[in-house]
Amino acid sequence: MNCSSHSPSLRRSRIGRRAHAVGFTLVELLVVIAIIGVLVALLLPAVQAAREAARRSQCSNNLKQMALGVHNYISAKRTLPPGAVVTGACCSAYSYSNWAIEILPMIEQQALYAAYDQSMYNDKATSIENLKVTQTIVPAYSCATDDGANQLEKPVAGPGSSLQYRTSSYRGVTGRSDNTQATVWWGAQLAAQSGSLFPLPDTYRGPLHTVGNIPYQAVKPQQITDGLSNTLLIGEKASATTGATAGQQTFWGYSYAGYNKSTMLPQSRMLLTDFERCVQVGGDGGDTPCKGGWGSFHAGGLQFALCDGSVRLISDNIDMNILCEASTIAGAESTNIP
């Protein structure tokens, strides 16, 4: 008998055993799935953290680019750009250019700046070409973590608020204000201080304030006696408000009031990104501090460019008195920004 020969049934049995050996049991498959799930759970936070770090770095670069734009403006004009150019009083004011428009040539947006007519103001009948400019997306003016940026929205109030403007993520630092009473700009002369408005002290003045309806002109570098490295210049204001609170965001090309610049108040609710939550918290000034707030969606804080061109990440839990002192150019405070 030939020992090398095998019956067909025996060969099928061996083949079946070999085929069965290369498969996975249900238990093995479940173990593999569980291991993959654990690895994904471990890696996902790291991936998200890496993405946020990249976004924060991009946002920091935006602030550095804007601060460099301000310094290049200083080299050309010998002053900082005006925070805004406004004529007239309160809600009947005419709003013209602002700091974000003025530095456009310094951040590689020469063509956009050339299309803006400085003699026109925020009014549909006279500034259609300007509206095209202020509806343009400028990459340096939006942070990747700010879902409310680069949208077309209408401001909730002010001249020209029936028009849409492009939202952005950054505001110029105007200075500081007061919690306890309604105020007007520094150095404003009032017929009587016994009424509802009181002038702010000159020491509350900041680097990017309004010009045109107050005695002051744009700030010169030598006027920043508190030190360039101790004075805030531009900060984040991210807001994902929608629906009833849409229009409370920042608008880089809309110069009226606090839509592209803001003062600092000693109220921690100013750093809340949720406008409605800020209003609910309450405090002096009603919803005014919320309209002129600051904040970001970065983990741990928000970023500011300083007058020396550096950028700092500042904790959401910072003492607001420190930010108030750091927002002035000549307050004679001994503030060190952490």
Tab-separated table of C-alpha atoms in Angstrom:
chain	number	residue	atom	x	y	z
A	1	MET	CA	0.000	0.000	0.000
A	2	ASN	CA	1.323	3.428	-0.895
A	3	CYS	CA	1.820	5.359	2.373
A	4	SER	CA	1.877	8.703	0.564
A	5	SER	CA	-1.626	8.323	-0.691
A	6	HIS	CA	-4.529	9.658	1.332
A	7	SER	CA	-8.194	9.322	0.975
A	8	PRO	CA	-10.190	12.342	-0.293
A	9	SER	CA	-12.039	12.604	2.995
A	10	LEU	CA	-8.800	12.867	4.974
A	11	ARG	CA	-7.490	15.646	2.704
A	12	ARG	CA	-10.741	17.582	3.102
A	13	SER	CA	-10.467	17.217	6.864
A	14	ARG	CA	-6.955	18.673	6.920
A	15	ILE	CA	-7.901	21.531	4.610
A	16	GLY	CA	-10.883	22.305	6.804
A	17	ARG	CA	-8.693	22.408	9.897
A	18	ARG	CA	-6.216	24.733	8.192
A	19	ALA	CA	-8.998	27.052	6.999
A	20	HIS	CA	-10.513	27.123	10.452
A	21	ALA	CA	-7.157	27.965	12.040
A	22	VAL	CA	-6.660	31.242	10.132
A	23	GLY	CA	-10.006	32.816	11.208
A	24	PHE	CA	-10.824	34.956	14.300
A	25	THR	CA	-13.089	33.882	17.055
A	26	LEU	CA	-15.780	36.261	18.246
A	27	VAL	CA	-13.876	36.844	21.482
A	28	GLU	CA	-10.686	37.713	19.612
A	29	LEU	CA	-12.567	40.118	17.369
A	30	LEU	CA	-14.148	41.860	20.357
A	31	VAL	CA	-10.747	42.177	22.037
A	32	VAL	CA	-9.264	43.786	18.913
A	33	ILE	CA	-12.187	46.222	18.677
A	34	ALA	CA	-11.794	47.108	22.358
A	35	ILE	CA	-8.070	47.752	21.922
A	36	ILE	CA	-8.727	49.990	18.917
A	37	GLY	CA	-11.351	51.883	20.930
A	38	VAL	CA	-8.902	52.447	23.783
A	39	LEU	CA	-6.226	53.686	21.378
A	40	VAL	CA	-8.662	56.102	19.738
A	41	ALA	CA	-9.757	57.366	23.158
A	42	LEU	CA	-6.125	57.936	24.104
A	43	LEU	CA	-5.140	59.582	20.839
A	44	LEU	CA	-8.182	61.797	20.252
A	45	PRO	CA	-7.425	64.298	23.059
A	46	ALA	CA	-3.846	64.527	21.831
A	47	VAL	CA	-5.033	65.207	18.274
A	48	GLN	CA	-7.496	67.815	19.510
A	49	ALA	CA	-4.807	69.432	21.658
A	50	ALA	CA	-2.463	69.550	18.666
A	51	ARG	CA	-5.163	71.173	16.545
A	52	GLU	CA	-5.905	73.763	19.229
A	53	ALA	CA	-2.189	74.486	19.624
A	54	ALA	CA	-1.978	75.080	15.873
A	55	ARG	CA	-5.012	77.370	15.959
A	56	ARG	CA	-3.669	79.326	18.896
A	57	SER	CA	-0.322	79.680	17.143
A	58	GLN	CA	-2.076	80.955	14.014
A	59	CYS	CA	-4.032	83.420	16.140
A	60	SER	CA	-0.823	84.568	17.823
A	61	ASN	CA	0.739	85.098	14.406
A	62	ASN	CA	-2.269	87.216	13.402
A	63	LEU	CA	-1.765	89.437	16.431
A	64	LYS	CA	1.956	89.724	15.717
A	65	GLN	CA	1.194	90.659	12.113
A	66	MET	CA	-1.244	93.362	13.232
A	67	ALA	CA	1.188	94.704	15.834
A	68	LEU	CA	3.915	94.809	13.172
A	69	GLY	CA	1.452	96.627	10.933
A	70	VAL	CA	0.979	99.233	13.665
A	71	HIS	CA	4.753	99.642	14.009
A	72	ASN	CA	5.135	100.060	10.246
A	73	TYR	CA	2.358	102.645	10.369
A	74	ILE	CA	4.306	104.463	13.095
A	75	SER	CA	7.399	104.450	10.893
A	76	ALA	CA	5.418	106.070	8.086
A	77	LYS	CA	3.163	108.448	10.049
A	78	ARG	CA	5.036	109.031	13.336
A	79	THR	CA	1.881	108.135	15.273
A	80	LEU	CA	-0.174	105.064	16.017
A	81	PRO	CA	-3.254	104.709	13.808
A	82	PRO	CA	-6.450	106.203	15.222
A	83	GLY	CA	-8.736	103.700	16.903
A	84	ALA	CA	-11.512	105.261	14.852
A	85	VAL	CA	-12.279	108.551	13.146
A	86	VAL	CA	-15.717	109.791	14.186
A	87	THR	CA	-17.443	113.155	13.896
A	88	GLY	CA	-20.624	114.166	15.650
A	89	ALA	CA	-22.189	113.072	18.908
A	90	CYS	CA	-23.445	109.653	19.953
A	91	CYS	CA	-25.917	107.937	17.651
A	92	SER	CA	-25.883	110.653	14.981
A	93	ALA	CA	-22.107	110.423	14.583
A	94	TYR	CA	-20.438	109.813	11.247
A	95	SER	CA	-17.901	106.967	11.370
A	96	TYR	CA	-14.986	106.957	8.958
A	97	SER	CA	-11.729	105.001	9.052
A	98	ASN	CA	-10.261	103.001	11.952
A	99	TRP	CA	-7.067	101.266	13.035
A	100	ALA	CA	-7.829	98.028	11.147
A	101	ILE	CA	-8.428	99.943	7.911
A	102	GLU	CA	-5.359	102.141	8.378
A	103	ILE	CA	-2.922	99.222	8.710
A	104	LEU	CA	-4.222	97.345	5.641
A	105	PRO	CA	-1.248	98.452	3.484
A	106	MET	CA	1.073	97.218	6.236
A	107	ILE	CA	-0.385	93.679	6.223
A	108	GLU	CA	-0.222	93.092	2.459
A	109	GLN	CA	-3.693	94.458	1.706
A	110	GLN	CA	-2.687	97.531	-0.311
A	111	ALA	CA	-5.365	97.046	-2.983
A	112	LEU	CA	-8.110	96.817	-0.380
A	113	TYR	CA	-6.896	99.986	1.312
A	114	ALA	CA	-6.711	101.822	-2.016
A	115	ALA	CA	-10.374	100.990	-2.660
A	116	TYR	CA	-11.461	102.640	0.597
A	117	ASP	CA	-12.562	106.281	0.279
A	118	GLN	CA	-11.451	108.128	3.412
A	119	SER	CA	-13.907	110.957	2.772
A	120	MET	CA	-16.943	108.695	3.023
A	121	TYR	CA	-18.645	107.421	6.161
A	122	ASN	CA	-20.813	104.458	7.183
A	123	ASP	CA	-23.921	105.327	5.196
A	124	LYS	CA	-25.473	103.357	2.358
A	125	ALA	CA	-26.151	106.413	0.204
A	126	THR	CA	-22.547	107.594	0.149
A	127	SER	CA	-20.185	104.655	0.693
A	128	ILE	CA	-21.162	101.694	-1.488
A	129	GLU	CA	-17.524	101.159	-2.515
A	130	ASN	CA	-16.423	101.339	1.107
A	131	LEU	CA	-19.033	98.751	1.999
A	132	LYS	CA	-17.467	96.362	-0.506
A	133	VAL	CA	-14.176	96.839	1.325
A	134	THR	CA	-15.604	96.308	4.806
A	135	GLN	CA	-17.430	93.168	3.663
A	136	THR	CA	-14.164	91.576	2.550
A	137	ILE	CA	-12.574	88.709	4.479
A	138	VAL	CA	-9.100	89.686	5.686
A	139	PRO	CA	-7.315	86.491	6.829
A	140	ALA	CA	-5.264	88.256	9.510
A	141	TYR	CA	-8.434	89.526	11.193
A	142	SER	CA	-9.979	86.142	12.035
A	143	CYS	CA	-9.004	83.427	14.502
A	144	ALA	CA	-9.587	79.775	13.546
A	145	THR	CA	-11.294	79.039	16.882
A	146	ASP	CA	-13.795	81.864	16.432
A	147	ASP	CA	-16.918	80.472	14.771
A	148	GLY	CA	-18.411	83.959	14.653
A	149	ALA	CA	-15.655	85.393	12.452
A	150	ASN	CA	-15.879	86.009	8.696
A	151	GLN	CA	-19.682	86.250	8.754
A	152	LEU	CA	-21.798	89.010	7.254
A	153	GLU	CA	-23.868	90.542	10.054
A	154	LYS	CA	-25.590	93.805	10.921
A	155	PRO	CA	-24.485	95.692	14.056
A	156	VAL	CA	-27.303	95.972	16.592
A	157	ALA	CA	-27.122	99.778	16.690
A	158	GLY	CA	-25.365	102.836	15.306
A	159	PRO	CA	-25.166	104.796	12.042
A	160	GLY	CA	-25.055	102.414	9.101
A	161	SER	CA	-26.236	99.483	11.244
A	162	SER	CA	-28.824	98.574	8.598
A	163	LEU	CA	-25.903	97.350	6.472
A	164	GLN	CA	-23.913	94.145	6.730
A	165	TYR	CA	-20.220	94.137	7.620
A	166	ARG	CA	-17.671	91.343	7.873
A	167	THR	CA	-17.156	90.055	11.412
A	168	SER	CA	-13.667	89.569	12.853
A	169	SER	CA	-11.883	88.347	15.984
A	170	TYR	CA	-9.818	91.266	17.296
A	171	ARG	CA	-10.373	94.682	18.856
A	172	GLY	CA	-8.105	97.630	19.481
A	173	VAL	CA	-7.528	98.701	23.084
A	174	THR	CA	-9.047	102.141	23.639
A	175	GLY	CA	-8.154	102.537	27.310
A	176	ARG	CA	-10.154	102.007	30.470
A	177	SER	CA	-13.522	103.226	31.646
A	178	ASP	CA	-15.468	103.552	34.881
A	179	ASN	CA	-17.918	101.176	36.509
A	180	THR	CA	-20.026	103.553	38.488
A	181	GLN	CA	-21.239	106.313	36.188
A	182	ALA	CA	-21.968	107.138	32.577
A	183	THR	CA	-18.895	108.681	31.021
A	184	VAL	CA	-17.623	110.483	27.945
A	185	TRP	CA	-14.170	110.559	26.372
A	186	TRP	CA	-11.081	111.820	28.154
A	187	GLY	CA	-10.734	115.549	28.309
A	188	ALA	CA	-14.277	116.246	27.089
A	189	GLN	CA	-15.563	119.542	28.370
A	190	LEU	CA	-19.095	119.400	29.760
A	191	ALA	CA	-21.285	122.349	30.653
A	192	ALA	CA	-22.004	120.734	34.006
A	193	GLN	CA	-20.892	117.520	35.646
A	194	SER	CA	-24.043	117.347	37.725
A	195	GLY	CA	-25.904	115.736	34.834
A	196	SER	CA	-25.746	112.123	33.686
A	197	LEU	CA	-22.319	112.212	32.019
A	198	PHE	CA	-18.866	112.636	33.522
A	199	PRO	CA	-15.536	113.032	31.695
A	200	LEU	CA	-12.977	110.298	32.241
A	201	PRO	CA	-9.544	111.157	33.679
A	202	ASP	CA	-6.810	111.729	31.100
A	203	THR	CA	-4.886	108.852	32.675
A	204	TYR	CA	-7.535	106.410	31.380
A	205	ARG	CA	-6.556	107.042	27.767
A	206	GLY	CA	-5.381	104.025	25.735
A	207	PRO	CA	-3.336	103.491	22.551
A	208	LEU	CA	-6.092	103.071	19.923
A	209	HIS	CA	-8.797	105.554	20.870
A	210	THR	CA	-11.306	107.512	18.800
A	211	VAL	CA	-10.267	110.811	17.258
A	212	GLY	CA	-12.359	113.495	15.628
A	213	ASN	CA	-14.926	114.169	18.327
A	214	ILE	CA	-12.508	114.693	21.229
A	215	PRO	CA	-9.562	117.087	21.683
A	216	TYR	CA	-6.963	114.322	21.360
A	217	GLN	CA	-5.170	113.207	18.216
A	218	ALA	CA	-3.732	109.764	17.519
A	219	VAL	CA	-1.181	108.567	20.071
A	220	LYS	CA	2.547	109.069	19.522
A	221	PRO	CA	4.935	106.356	20.751
A	222	GLN	CA	6.646	108.723	23.190
A	223	GLN	CA	3.298	109.303	24.897
A	224	ILE	CA	3.185	105.672	26.034
A	225	THR	CA	5.082	106.417	29.237
A	226	ASP	CA	3.836	103.279	30.990
A	227	GLY	CA	6.144	101.353	28.653
A	228	LEU	CA	5.508	99.592	25.358
A	229	SER	CA	5.918	96.173	26.981
A	230	ASN	CA	3.371	97.036	29.686
A	231	THR	CA	0.590	98.403	27.471
A	232	LEU	CA	-2.051	96.336	25.679
A	233	LEU	CA	-2.616	97.165	22.005
A	234	ILE	CA	-4.935	94.633	20.328
A	235	GLY	CA	-6.865	91.764	21.903
A	236	GLU	CA	-9.152	88.886	21.060
A	237	LYS	CA	-12.910	89.208	21.042
A	238	ALA	CA	-14.407	85.952	19.827
A	239	SER	CA	-18.155	85.499	19.854
A	240	ALA	CA	-20.364	82.808	18.382
A	241	THR	CA	-23.581	84.651	19.136
A	242	THR	CA	-26.450	83.968	16.766
A	243	GLY	CA	-30.112	84.791	16.437
A	244	ALA	CA	-31.305	87.507	18.789
A	245	THR	CA	-27.751	88.375	19.878
A	246	ALA	CA	-26.152	88.319	16.434
A	247	GLY	CA	-24.566	91.656	15.674
A	248	GLN	CA	-22.784	91.839	19.030
A	249	GLN	CA	-19.603	90.568	17.380
A	250	THR	CA	-16.566	92.503	16.267
A	251	PHE	CA	-16.600	94.174	12.836
A	252	TRP	CA	-13.157	95.105	11.572
A	253	GLY	CA	-14.449	97.748	9.137
A	254	TYR	CA	-17.271	99.278	11.204
A	255	SER	CA	-15.824	102.192	13.133
A	256	TYR	CA	-18.717	103.253	15.348
A	257	ALA	CA	-18.609	102.778	19.135
A	258	GLY	CA	-17.079	99.531	20.456
A	259	TYR	CA	-17.471	97.242	17.484
A	260	ASN	CA	-13.791	97.171	16.502
A	261	LYS	CA	-12.191	98.628	19.632
A	262	SER	CA	-13.109	98.679	23.286
A	263	THR	CA	-12.288	99.992	26.723
A	264	MET	CA	-11.448	97.839	29.734
A	265	LEU	CA	-13.670	97.691	32.816
A	266	PRO	CA	-12.939	96.053	36.199
A	267	GLN	CA	-15.590	93.389	35.612
A	268	SER	CA	-14.592	89.768	35.016
A	269	ARG	CA	-17.757	89.115	32.996
A	270	MET	CA	-16.171	91.142	30.182
A	271	LEU	CA	-14.108	88.040	29.331
A	272	LEU	CA	-17.155	85.807	28.729
A	273	THR	CA	-17.573	84.882	25.063
A	274	ASP	CA	-21.299	84.251	25.532
A	275	PHE	CA	-23.044	87.626	25.303
A	276	GLU	CA	-26.291	86.393	26.843
A	277	ARG	CA	-24.423	84.808	29.757
A	278	CYS	CA	-22.548	88.069	30.344
A	279	VAL	CA	-25.851	89.949	30.530
A	280	GLN	CA	-27.288	87.361	32.935
A	281	VAL	CA	-24.317	87.698	35.281
A	282	GLY	CA	-25.162	91.391	35.570
A	283	GLY	CA	-23.239	94.301	37.013
A	284	ASP	CA	-22.679	98.023	36.666
A	285	GLY	CA	-23.400	99.360	33.216
A	286	GLY	CA	-26.025	96.768	32.281
A	287	ASP	CA	-25.146	95.120	28.980
A	288	THR	CA	-22.589	97.771	27.962
A	289	PRO	CA	-19.570	95.822	29.338
A	290	CYS	CA	-20.819	92.778	27.407
A	291	LYS	CA	-20.974	94.694	24.123
A	292	GLY	CA	-17.430	95.918	24.665
A	293	GLY	CA	-16.085	92.654	26.032
A	294	TRP	CA	-13.038	90.541	25.302
A	295	GLY	CA	-12.507	86.786	25.156
A	296	SER	CA	-11.548	83.738	23.110
A	297	PHE	CA	-12.285	80.042	22.738
A	298	HIS	CA	-8.680	79.073	23.442
A	299	ALA	CA	-8.176	76.795	26.423
A	300	GLY	CA	-6.931	78.779	29.394
A	301	GLY	CA	-7.211	82.350	28.237
A	302	LEU	CA	-7.111	84.959	25.500
A	303	GLN	CA	-4.256	86.603	23.632
A	304	PHE	CA	-3.228	90.238	23.438
A	305	ALA	CA	-0.624	91.999	21.339
A	306	LEU	CA	1.288	94.611	23.320
A	307	CYS	CA	2.648	97.904	22.082
A	308	ASP	CA	6.157	96.440	21.812
A	309	GLY	CA	4.897	93.870	19.295
A	310	SER	CA	4.947	90.887	21.649
A	311	VAL	CA	1.943	88.606	22.200
A	312	ARG	CA	0.808	87.220	25.556
A	313	LEU	CA	-1.705	84.548	26.524
A	314	ILE	CA	-3.596	85.992	29.489
A	315	SER	CA	-5.623	83.813	31.842
A	316	ASP	CA	-9.403	84.120	31.916
A	317	ASN	CA	-9.031	84.349	35.696
A	318	ILE	CA	-6.781	87.411	35.707
A	319	ASP	CA	-7.570	90.270	38.059
A	320	MET	CA	-9.421	92.725	35.825
A	321	ASN	CA	-7.775	95.652	37.600
A	322	ILE	CA	-4.495	94.494	36.058
A	323	LEU	CA	-6.000	94.558	32.568
A	324	CYS	CA	-7.492	97.984	33.244
A	325	GLU	CA	-4.104	99.352	34.264
A	326	ALA	CA	-2.391	97.678	31.298
A	327	SER	CA	-4.860	99.283	28.877
A	328	THR	CA	-3.678	102.851	29.561
A	329	ILE	CA	-0.687	104.580	27.990
A	330	ALA	CA	0.210	106.999	30.799
A	331	GLY	CA	-1.565	105.890	33.945
A	332	ALA	CA	1.690	105.711	35.942
A	333	GLU	CA	0.759	102.242	37.233
A	334	SER	CA	3.418	99.725	38.216
A	335	THR	CA	1.624	96.874	36.466
A	336	ASN	CA	3.408	93.759	35.273
A	337	ILE	CA	1.277	91.685	32.925
A	338	PRO	CA	1.539	88.013	33.930
